[in-house]
């Protein structure tokens, strides 16, 4: 008998052992039974004798693959992730595999003996005449009975025969379509909103079209009303979307590299073929892409594989286009619109070595690329590299670890590097390469900071910004306006009694969306009709909080009625292909003002944009988080960088109530090193990253009283924890209620641990988990290197 560690897709702290007479390679899928449930696991380390005596080991039921699906390097990475992020090795393994390879398991049983003993009569009665029966259905029929136990025993004793079927769950993407049933209705016979909607629908002069085509102008409830009247029907249609087939010009861009770019390439290639992390710091528009491309090419020419991470494919269409033109045939683009089947095919092509270059968001770091030579993480500072559910990894940090394991070179690129990476560079761990200027003598934009404090406190737009926009409209140049808040207003409050309209699940004030007359909670996503009168006092008058993109759009339309405005935020992004549309319309100059949230802050490169306005820079500054200044600096710098990217000189206006804040001043000068110096000294004094490591344990429960009792107890015990460490080795914050004390009906507390080293963090967490025995009714999650402490 051999014994194997088996990694299961569940979050456990200790892996399980199973046995088998077979020699099974590491990294193949096996079928095992866990708590009487069939599960797919990944085969891990093999032992020649039982790892722990006196245990009855369960048999591995079936070996599903001939060859490992996870190679030894990725396996090491999964083990590291399991340990570092406190997820199980299994959750890390399963995050690496395409969903198609993790099928549903259907167990079916059939009676094979003629005589059924009395003890199984109840089970037998639940069967339909002589047929095989799904175990899941038997469980439904016999609720509350020990069905799994019976099935297991009866199978062992030879009365039942058990068969398992694996069925991949490919959920095809669907889009809602409108089908016109009745073409003869007179719109004038309908209430006004329905009338408008029907006119729009008839005007399409198509029998069927995607609902999204009118969802901007018509609310869903109105469409639904038409459906109820039998005039139209709404139905889902399967689509196989080729979302990112951007119209490539087909032409490779030919640029003559400037001196700085040449130098960066030479310096980086000096370390070719070995693990080394490089930080490529280049101001916005300095041409980092042109540095990546020759380095990638030199690896591919040697038959090596390259992984290129970007924060979000949809937000960086120009980058994708550039890579398609350059590396078309051997390029795999991994994006969220792929169906499970397409994802599997792509995964297989990468594993076979047919695609030597993968470009994708954070999970692309797990591509089964053979002979990996180079990993690039573009915009390495981006928060979206962090996965906010289990496994809670940061794609950039995993990239560095994968580079180390595979002895591959790693390049982290950004105009606004994370302070962690900057600090590593200062300590000499990473090598720094700088691009300090824009090619072709293109100048950095002129930046003006406008204080909203005195003259404009009631206004959304300062005179400076208004006249700058007018000037661009006259000259037929384009404007980008940035407001990092979607919706109409950030809150709705009763004028009479001060009641805030809050989400009943989360106890957080909800956003007001005027176009849908809806309140939406931006945390749980639930929506409610906006109240006509105050639920508390019945008054009809409300004030609305600081403006979101929708309100900015409305004001813009009043101020500049002649301007063609396009709004891009996660509300409008639901419209199919909005990016593509935005992209084309910006290029063709069909848009005068592009207005959006952080979705427009990166990667866009439009030569005709000569003005960027930041409507309110304080939104990110006011977030109660130690990274607020860093975020604000990044956003302002990145957005400002969208201006003046060609021969026309650019201008940037930043509106703020904090005109003297260092983050805003350094951003206005695009001075990252200056900002980093100042921010690092704050961080050092407060024991924050990068000087200290951070971890957070979040405790959640639907029962507030129970949670408080537990937390009181924990806080008593945690006091002792500090004494077991040398002075200054760890700092504890809490347990205290998290800034969002209730979300999705769960009450939330957290304990934040700052540790001088990873080891001290680990020791502290282990002590909390092992010694203080958290009640099983409280759900806790551990987040290592959290990017948010909300
Ligand atoms: P960023 O550093 O902001 O990512 P990009 O790589 O997007 O900058 O480059 C900005 C623009 O400058 C692009 O249009 C790119 O084609 C152009 N560019 C980059 N390097 C050169 C060069 N050496 N000569 C001419 N144009 C260049
Ligand atoms: Zn009221
Ligand atoms: Zn909510």
Short mmCIF file of C-alpha atoms in Angstrom, two decimals, residues 351-630:
data_model
loop_
_atom_site.label_atom_id
_atom_site.label_comp_id
_atom_site.label_asym_id
_atom_site.label_seq_id
_atom_site.Cartn_x
_atom_site.Cartn_y
_atom_site.Cartn_z
CA UNK A 351 0.39 23.05 -21.90
CA UNK A 352 1.41 21.57 -25.26
CA UNK A 353 3.68 24.51 -25.89
CA UNK A 354 1.69 25.86 -28.85
CA UNK A 355 1.17 29.25 -27.25
CA UNK A 356 4.47 30.62 -26.06
CA UNK A 357 2.97 33.84 -24.75
CA UNK A 358 -0.03 34.20 -22.46
CA UNK A 359 -1.58 37.55 -21.70
CA UNK A 360 -4.20 37.74 -19.02
CA UNK A 361 -5.38 38.94 -15.64
CA UNK A 362 -4.13 37.55 -12.31
CA UNK A 363 -5.14 33.91 -12.76
CA UNK A 364 -3.02 33.71 -15.93
CA UNK A 365 -0.05 33.37 -13.57
CA UNK A 366 -1.17 29.73 -13.20
CA UNK A 367 -0.89 28.98 -16.92
CA UNK A 368 0.69 25.54 -17.45
CA UNK A 369 3.46 27.11 -19.52
CA UNK A 370 6.30 24.65 -20.12
CA UNK A 371 9.83 26.00 -20.06
CA UNK A 372 8.82 29.30 -18.52
CA UNK A 373 11.46 31.98 -18.95
CA UNK A 374 9.90 35.35 -18.26
CA UNK A 375 7.02 36.84 -16.29
CA UNK A 376 5.93 40.44 -16.70
CA UNK A 377 3.47 42.13 -14.37
CA UNK A 378 2.32 45.38 -15.92
CA UNK A 379 0.80 48.05 -13.65
CA UNK A 380 2.12 45.99 -10.77
CA UNK A 381 0.64 48.37 -8.18
CA UNK A 382 -2.94 47.57 -9.18
CA UNK A 383 -5.28 46.41 -6.47
CA UNK A 384 -7.06 44.11 -8.89
CA UNK A 385 -4.13 41.67 -8.71
CA UNK A 386 -5.42 40.77 -5.29
CA UNK A 387 -8.09 38.09 -5.23
CA UNK A 388 -10.71 38.94 -2.63
CA UNK A 389 -11.96 35.43 -2.09
CA UNK A 390 -10.27 32.19 -1.29
CA UNK A 391 -7.41 31.70 -2.16
CA UNK A 392 -6.71 35.34 -1.26
CA UNK A 393 -3.51 35.71 -3.22
CA UNK A 394 -1.86 38.67 -4.86
CA UNK A 395 -1.04 37.84 -8.49
CA UNK A 396 2.07 40.01 -8.41
CA UNK A 397 3.53 38.31 -5.36
CA UNK A 398 2.66 34.87 -6.72
CA UNK A 399 4.41 35.90 -9.94
CA UNK A 400 7.59 36.63 -8.03
CA UNK A 401 7.36 33.27 -6.27
CA UNK A 402 6.68 31.43 -9.51
CA UNK A 403 9.68 33.15 -11.06
CA UNK A 404 11.79 31.98 -8.17
CA UNK A 405 10.56 28.39 -8.40
CA UNK A 406 10.94 28.26 -12.21
CA UNK A 407 14.19 30.24 -12.24
CA UNK A 408 12.50 32.76 -14.52
CA UNK A 409 13.08 36.47 -14.89
CA UNK A 410 10.38 38.75 -13.50
CA UNK A 411 9.65 42.33 -14.57
CA UNK A 412 7.27 44.50 -12.57
CA UNK A 413 6.29 47.64 -14.45
CA UNK A 414 4.47 50.79 -13.37
CA UNK A 415 4.38 54.57 -13.44
CA UNK A 416 3.29 54.45 -9.83
CA UNK A 417 4.94 51.38 -8.26
CA UNK A 418 3.58 49.94 -5.06
CA UNK A 419 5.53 51.02 -2.01
CA UNK A 420 6.31 47.36 -1.36
CA UNK A 421 8.12 47.02 -4.67
CA UNK A 422 9.81 50.40 -4.34
CA UNK A 423 11.09 49.42 -0.91
CA UNK A 424 12.41 46.10 -2.24
CA UNK A 425 14.23 48.03 -4.91
CA UNK A 426 15.75 50.37 -2.32
CA UNK A 427 16.95 47.42 -0.31
CA UNK A 428 18.56 45.97 -3.42
CA UNK A 429 16.27 42.97 -3.65
CA UNK A 430 14.84 44.17 -6.96
CA UNK A 431 16.80 45.94 -9.68
CA UNK A 432 15.48 49.34 -10.74
CA UNK A 433 15.26 50.61 -14.33
CA UNK A 434 13.87 54.05 -15.05
CA UNK A 435 12.16 55.73 -17.96
CA UNK A 436 12.01 59.37 -16.96
CA UNK A 437 10.79 60.99 -20.16
CA UNK A 438 8.24 60.56 -22.89
CA UNK A 439 9.60 59.62 -26.31
CA UNK A 440 9.64 62.05 -29.26
CA UNK A 441 9.98 65.01 -26.91
CA UNK A 442 6.35 64.77 -25.92
CA UNK A 443 5.94 66.87 -22.82
CA UNK A 444 4.25 65.93 -19.63
CA UNK A 445 0.96 67.81 -19.26
CA UNK A 446 0.66 71.09 -17.35
CA UNK A 447 -1.12 70.33 -14.11
CA UNK A 448 -3.20 72.82 -12.17
CA UNK A 449 -4.64 72.15 -8.74
CA UNK A 450 -7.91 73.99 -8.11
CA UNK A 451 -9.14 74.32 -4.56
CA UNK A 452 -12.84 73.73 -4.11
CA UNK A 453 -12.81 75.10 -0.59
CA UNK A 454 -13.86 78.72 -0.80
CA UNK A 455 -15.31 79.88 -4.07
CA UNK A 456 -16.72 76.65 -5.36
CA UNK A 457 -17.89 74.77 -2.32
CA UNK A 458 -21.38 74.41 -3.72
CA UNK A 459 -20.33 73.67 -7.27
CA UNK A 460 -19.23 70.59 -9.06
CA UNK A 461 -17.15 72.48 -11.62
CA UNK A 462 -14.78 75.35 -11.01
CA UNK A 463 -14.60 78.24 -13.49
CA UNK A 464 -11.12 77.01 -14.42
CA UNK A 465 -12.39 73.60 -15.43
CA UNK A 466 -15.43 74.99 -17.23
CA UNK A 467 -13.39 77.36 -19.35
CA UNK A 468 -10.78 74.68 -20.05
CA UNK A 469 -13.50 72.34 -21.32
CA UNK A 470 -15.09 75.08 -23.46
CA UNK A 471 -11.72 75.82 -24.97
CA UNK A 472 -11.23 72.17 -25.98
CA UNK A 473 -14.73 71.91 -27.39
CA UNK A 474 -14.07 74.95 -29.57
CA UNK A 475 -10.80 73.52 -30.79
CA UNK A 476 -12.45 70.14 -31.40
CA UNK A 477 -10.07 68.35 -29.09
CA UNK A 478 -11.12 65.66 -26.66
CA UNK A 479 -11.61 65.79 -22.90
CA UNK A 480 -11.46 63.03 -20.29
CA UNK A 481 -13.24 63.67 -17.00
CA UNK A 482 -12.66 61.43 -14.06
CA UNK A 483 -14.96 60.95 -11.11
CA UNK A 484 -14.23 57.91 -9.03
CA UNK A 485 -17.75 57.25 -7.95
CA UNK A 486 -20.52 55.74 -9.97
CA UNK A 487 -24.22 56.28 -9.59
CA UNK A 488 -25.93 59.59 -9.06
CA UNK A 489 -25.26 60.45 -5.45
CA UNK A 490 -23.32 58.70 -2.77
CA UNK A 491 -26.25 58.85 -0.38
CA UNK A 492 -29.81 60.03 0.16
CA UNK A 493 -30.72 61.68 3.43
CA UNK A 494 -33.96 63.02 4.88
CA UNK A 495 -33.81 66.82 5.22
CA UNK A 496 -36.15 66.85 8.17
CA UNK A 497 -34.96 64.09 10.49
CA UNK A 498 -31.57 63.27 9.02
CA UNK A 499 -32.38 59.63 8.31
CA UNK A 500 -29.91 58.07 5.87
CA UNK A 501 -31.33 55.54 3.45
CA UNK A 502 -29.33 52.44 4.28
CA UNK A 503 -29.06 48.92 2.97
CA UNK A 504 -30.97 46.59 5.28
CA UNK A 505 -28.35 43.86 4.77
CA UNK A 506 -25.24 45.91 5.23
CA UNK A 507 -26.16 48.92 7.31
CA UNK A 508 -24.24 51.12 4.90
CA UNK A 509 -25.78 54.09 3.14
CA UNK A 510 -26.91 53.21 -0.34
CA UNK A 511 -26.20 55.00 -3.59
CA UNK A 512 -28.91 56.78 -5.47
CA UNK A 513 -29.15 55.91 -9.18
CA UNK A 514 -31.35 58.43 -10.84
CA UNK A 515 -31.71 56.79 -14.22
CA UNK A 516 -33.32 53.77 -12.66
CA UNK A 517 -34.92 55.64 -9.72
CA UNK A 518 -33.22 53.09 -7.56
CA UNK A 519 -31.17 52.81 -4.43
CA UNK A 520 -28.30 50.41 -4.71
CA UNK A 521 -25.95 49.06 -2.11
CA UNK A 522 -22.50 49.00 -3.67
CA UNK A 523 -21.37 46.25 -1.33
CA UNK A 524 -24.00 43.54 -1.64
CA UNK A 525 -25.42 44.86 -4.90
CA UNK A 526 -29.06 44.75 -3.78
CA UNK A 527 -31.35 47.38 -5.21
CA UNK A 528 -34.54 48.93 -3.92
CA UNK A 529 -36.88 51.50 -5.42
CA UNK A 530 -35.87 54.93 -4.14
CA UNK A 531 -38.28 55.96 -1.39
CA UNK A 532 -40.78 58.74 -2.11
CA UNK A 533 -40.94 59.69 1.54
CA UNK A 534 -38.72 59.20 4.54
CA UNK A 535 -39.28 55.81 6.15
CA UNK A 536 -38.66 57.42 9.54
CA UNK A 537 -40.67 60.65 9.59
CA UNK A 538 -42.61 60.64 6.34
CA UNK A 539 -41.10 63.87 5.02
CA UNK A 540 -40.83 64.27 1.24
CA UNK A 541 -37.61 66.27 0.97
CA UNK A 542 -34.16 64.78 0.72
CA UNK A 543 -30.58 65.90 0.27
CA UNK A 544 -28.25 63.92 -1.91
CA UNK A 545 -24.60 63.17 -1.19
CA UNK A 546 -21.56 64.00 -3.26
CA UNK A 547 -22.01 63.42 -6.94
CA UNK A 548 -21.39 60.22 -8.84
CA UNK A 549 -20.76 59.90 -12.58
CA UNK A 550 -24.45 60.02 -13.41
CA UNK A 551 -24.91 63.34 -11.73
CA UNK A 552 -21.72 64.70 -13.28
CA UNK A 553 -23.08 63.65 -16.65
CA UNK A 554 -26.36 65.44 -16.02
CA UNK A 555 -24.59 68.65 -15.04
CA UNK A 556 -22.29 68.41 -18.05
CA UNK A 557 -25.26 68.12 -20.38
CA UNK A 558 -26.68 71.34 -18.92
CA UNK A 559 -23.37 73.20 -19.08
CA UNK A 560 -22.35 71.95 -22.54
CA UNK A 561 -25.52 71.01 -24.40
CA UNK A 562 -23.67 70.77 -27.69
CA UNK A 563 -21.01 68.32 -26.44
CA UNK A 564 -21.13 64.61 -27.24
CA UNK A 565 -20.64 62.88 -23.91
CA UNK A 566 -19.92 59.22 -23.22
CA UNK A 567 -20.11 57.82 -19.71
CA UNK A 568 -18.14 54.75 -18.77
CA UNK A 569 -18.55 53.14 -15.37
CA UNK A 570 -19.53 49.73 -14.16
CA UNK A 571 -23.20 50.61 -14.68
CA UNK A 572 -22.81 51.45 -18.32
CA UNK A 573 -20.28 48.66 -18.76
CA UNK A 574 -23.09 46.16 -18.51
CA UNK A 575 -24.00 47.20 -21.99
CA UNK A 576 -22.44 44.66 -24.27
CA UNK A 577 -19.16 45.63 -25.85
CA UNK A 578 -19.20 49.11 -24.36
CA UNK A 579 -15.41 49.22 -24.37
CA UNK A 580 -15.18 48.40 -28.00
CA UNK A 581 -17.79 51.03 -28.73
CA UNK A 582 -16.05 53.59 -26.55
CA UNK A 583 -12.76 52.79 -28.14
CA UNK A 584 -13.95 53.20 -31.69
CA UNK A 585 -15.97 56.32 -30.96
CA UNK A 586 -13.03 57.98 -29.20
CA UNK A 587 -10.72 57.13 -32.09
CA UNK A 588 -13.20 58.35 -34.70
CA UNK A 589 -13.71 61.52 -32.68
CA UNK A 590 -17.41 60.91 -32.19
CA UNK A 591 -17.01 61.75 -28.53
CA UNK A 592 -16.03 65.15 -27.11
CA UNK A 593 -16.06 64.28 -23.43
CA UNK A 594 -15.34 60.85 -22.02
CA UNK A 595 -16.53 60.64 -18.43
CA UNK A 596 -15.78 57.72 -16.19
CA UNK A 597 -14.61 56.07 -13.02
CA UNK A 598 -11.27 54.36 -12.50
CA UNK A 599 -12.20 52.19 -15.46
CA UNK A 600 -10.79 54.91 -17.68
CA UNK A 601 -7.72 55.60 -15.58
CA UNK A 602 -5.34 53.18 -17.21
CA UNK A 603 -4.04 52.04 -20.51
CA UNK A 604 -5.89 54.48 -22.73
CA UNK A 605 -3.85 56.32 -25.29
CA UNK A 606 -5.82 58.78 -27.45
CA UNK A 607 -3.74 61.40 -29.22
CA UNK A 608 -6.56 63.98 -29.39
CA UNK A 609 -7.10 64.13 -25.65
CA UNK A 610 -5.59 67.39 -24.46
CA UNK A 611 -7.49 67.96 -21.24
CA UNK A 612 -8.01 65.69 -18.29
CA UNK A 613 -10.17 66.90 -15.42
CA UNK A 614 -10.36 65.19 -12.06
CA UNK A 615 -13.72 66.31 -10.74
CA UNK A 616 -13.05 65.46 -7.14
CA UNK A 617 -9.71 64.01 -6.08
CA UNK A 618 -10.82 63.59 -2.48
CA UNK A 619 -13.07 60.60 -2.95
CA UNK A 620 -10.22 58.12 -2.56
CA UNK A 621 -8.42 60.31 -0.03
CA UNK A 622 -11.27 60.14 2.44
CA UNK A 623 -11.39 56.37 2.63
CA UNK A 624 -10.38 55.26 6.14
CA UNK A 625 -7.45 53.12 5.03
CA UNK A 626 -3.72 53.49 5.43
CA UNK A 627 -3.36 53.22 1.67
CA UNK A 628 -5.67 56.17 0.94
CA UNK A 629 -2.81 58.54 0.08
CA UNK A 630 -1.12 55.94 -2.11
#
